[in-house]
Amino acid sequence: MILVKNGHVIDPVNGINEEMDLFIKNGRISSEFKINEKECEVIDAKGKLVVAGAIDIHAHIAARKINSGRAMRPEEFRRVRQKTGKFRAAVGRTLLTAPAIGYEYVKMGYTTAIEPATPSLYTLHTHEELDSIPIIDKAALPLFGNWHLVFKFIAENDIEKLASFISWVLEKMKGYGVKVVNPGGVEAWMYGSNAHSIDDLVPYYDVSVRDIITGLIKANEMLDLPHSIHIHCNNLGEPGNYETTVDTMKLANGIRNNRRQVLHVTHVQFNAFSGSGWKDMGSGTEEIIKLVNKSDNITIDMGQVIFGHATTMTADGPFQFDLHKLLKNKWINLDVELETGTGVVPLIYRPSSPVHSVMWAIALELGLLVNPDKNVISTDYPNGGPFDRYPYIMTLLLSRKYREKEMERAHKYLQRAANLPSIDIERTLEDIVKMTRSSPARILGMHNKGHLGEGADADVVVYDINPAEFNPDKYREIEKALSSALFTIKGGTVVVKNGKIAGDIWGRTMWVDATLRTTAEIIEPDLEEYFNYYTVNRENYGVEERWMRRAERIEVG
Amino acid sequence: MENVTCTFCGAVCDDLYFDGDEFRTKDFCPLGEAKFSRKKRIEYPTIDGKKVSYEEAVERAAEILHNSKRPLLFGWSSTVNEAIRLGVILAEKVRGIYDQCASVCHAPSVLAMIEEGIASGSLGQIKNRTDLAIFWGCNPVEAHPRHPTRYSVMARGLLTKGRADRKVVVVDVRKTVSALMASHFIQVKPGTDYLVFSAMRALMEGYEDAVPEEVGGVRKEKLIEFVEMIKSAKYITILFGLGIAHTRGHDRNVENVIKLVQLINRYTRCILQPMRGHFNVVGAGEVAAWECGFEWAVDFSRGYPRFAPSEFTGVEALLRKDCDAALIVASDPAAHFPRAAVEQLKRIPVIQIDPFPNMTTLLSKVVIPCAISGIEAEGTAYRMDGVPIRVKKVVESEYWSDEEILEKMLEKVLKLRED
Ligand code: SF4
Ligand SMILES: [Zn+2]
């Protein structure tokens, strides 16, 4: 039992922004008020900020992709973050080892992270890596947007079959939701091509990108899964691509869910470029921001770029190949039979680069102007940069002064090509709590997370920030406080004290079982047929719960 | 039992039948069949040749590792990921060296990948799409016997429906049995693969004048024809083996073929696949990568991982006499390491974990027999393309699994550290 006393609690879900005590019992927040302090570990949080554990909605923290990146980039692991001792050794610059991932997250007060792109054929590997990440809770989203069986069901216009297939896959793979990456485009890459608009057709199956997206939204809503579909749009990283993003968002028109959005568009920065080429590339956020703010069925995450080293890794095979050609840098590609592709290319974001500076600004425009209830902080780790720089992003959003200082470092082209210089807004602490806690929790449908009401997971963070005396001009102090939590409590265990790891536990891996809502029988003949084309036997395809360290099945239906 | 997974070579076939009571197999190739047959086992744990209990053997092993300044933990390619993971953590906690069989096998390929990355794919991409398969410096018929039928040459896929839809080229220094299944055989002179790749890159980019009349024993016309064949194919897979990685040029050869593949992708689609040997040598690298950042040749003596392929491989560490104890898991360095390295192994206390007796058994102080992965113990293994596949327990056994042994050993070591 833990009592967090007299802290300044900010919990937007429960309308709290005031000094109060928090009582933790059996791994949950309790509303008992007759508490015997002698039986509790008491944390004095007077004059400190107390919030729920943060959630990373989109970070490539496990799976074949990041691991091939590690194998290709030994140069990433010369930074020592922690020597072996009571806890594991932890190393890595932007690519981290599995132990380092868990430790670095909780040091900043993050207690949950989502691996957003697992090829099903390789998902057992994904779970092995997730199982090696200490402390945090996690989940994985299987990739659907270029799966032959998805094309087939879309071509047959059979949403019921598609829904059955989704629930079959989530159960087989112990997956949490539906990820879509460059729908149709990755399959086109198998022919050396790509998809450039939502009206492009997929070779062989003759279905359009538009049909794939709407079909998957409808199937996802038929199942009423906790999370909506989670999409990485076509044309990522291309000047002028904001139009494709707007077109994609409009596909959600008229489809509703009263609990949450029906379309989550991820790392939008990479898909919010204007211009016709690299020479006139600029910010294309304006229309996107308007559209998201006026819709109640679309949410986004930022995809902030951090100046410095990064490693791009996506299921977007053709994009990664283009990037390899552009940068002439080393390149990993992995085409996955019948399901998807993958690529990895290292990259450095330089403030001296006009394009990189504009990208940096685009994400901040989104962070400052999109309603915090519909927006989440992300770097698309490790694509935009390392997740341990989230405190930097938060502080940029909180402090105009800090932004101005950073803008001086960036290329002057930004002044012309982005709207950021004219934005005065400073986000409040409550906004930041939304963009890191309550919004991702609601978007993901994790109702025990992102807030501190009775029964919520006891994932609690105490920061050395006094909201009553908050001064955004003191940005160095703010960034430092957000980087290094005074206390992080995960599921009722203190895991961080004064920015240092204090406890090592294993979190859960959440997965969604929607099989009650569907019948696998209607897709049986299709599965039989397509398993002739796999190189793994159908009986050996998938992941069993007993192979996982701490699986948590979430049943819907 | 149906759908049994073979734990011999990197093809990790998972469509086999095995009757564990009678040790009867169906559909295995001869190599796999040999593994799944009754063989002489290490009968019980020993210390200095004397029979002891598992507990005693594990205890002594933990003491040796704990008291050693810098033990070598080597092997790993023929066990499951669960055991490998514990091995990496054990290496970290005893501040030793983690190294695995790749360091004496496909290490040049991994080094090349560090330089250039690799455009690759799962084996189903050969089965379903590949209309031109090129085997270069490898001999699947003898080394991965079911690879051609299951994945590559004869496999029937979605778009490429079978052998008739697929051209097959074998490039090698001699006409191997694998060349018999090819539609084209190209013979290169030993040690000239680098030159041939360079010539092909030049031809690909239209620098015909830069290419001499003959490269590596192959006539220019023939190379031009080959390059044209590649350019007009839709989806090419190049499969390569130690014939490239272990001949003159080593990692530079592999780097050059990776660059050739990068170039081909500007014209059509192409992937590259190393033919990895032991059933889980990919796992021995992948698991280490996520646990400590590096795949092999990792030293933990400073309390954090460092990678140096010229210093921290098993062979190098032994030659330098850097290691004062060794744990050998599922491998036989006494039979495969250079003589001087084996001499050093003889001078230090060696702990062996293996189901079968081998040369290393003879020089080991502590010998711990284990269950055979894929027959008596289950776990996860990575096929040569990294696809994870469960290997199964199909026979009951009194032997402890690698995972159990290492788990206990790690527990003991942590206990000793605390005291
Ligand atoms: S090809 Fe390899 S995995 Fe398949 S049965 Fe033969 S030895 Fe076993
Ligand atoms: Zn991503």
PDB file of C-alpha atoms and ligand atoms in Angstrom, chain A residues 58 60 267 380 383, ligand 2:
ATOM      1  CA  HIS A  58       3.246   4.429 -31.207  1.00  0.00           C
ATOM      2  CA  HIS A  60       8.717   0.582 -32.543  1.00  0.00           C
ATOM      3  CA  HIS A 267       2.903  10.294 -36.960  1.00  0.00           C
ATOM      4  CA  ASP A 380       7.279   7.425 -34.077  1.00  0.00           C
ATOM      5  CA  ASN A 383      11.832   7.246 -36.866  1.00  0.00           C
TER       6      ASN A 383
HETATM    7 ZN    ZN C   2       5.651   3.942 -36.933  1.00  0.00          ZN
END
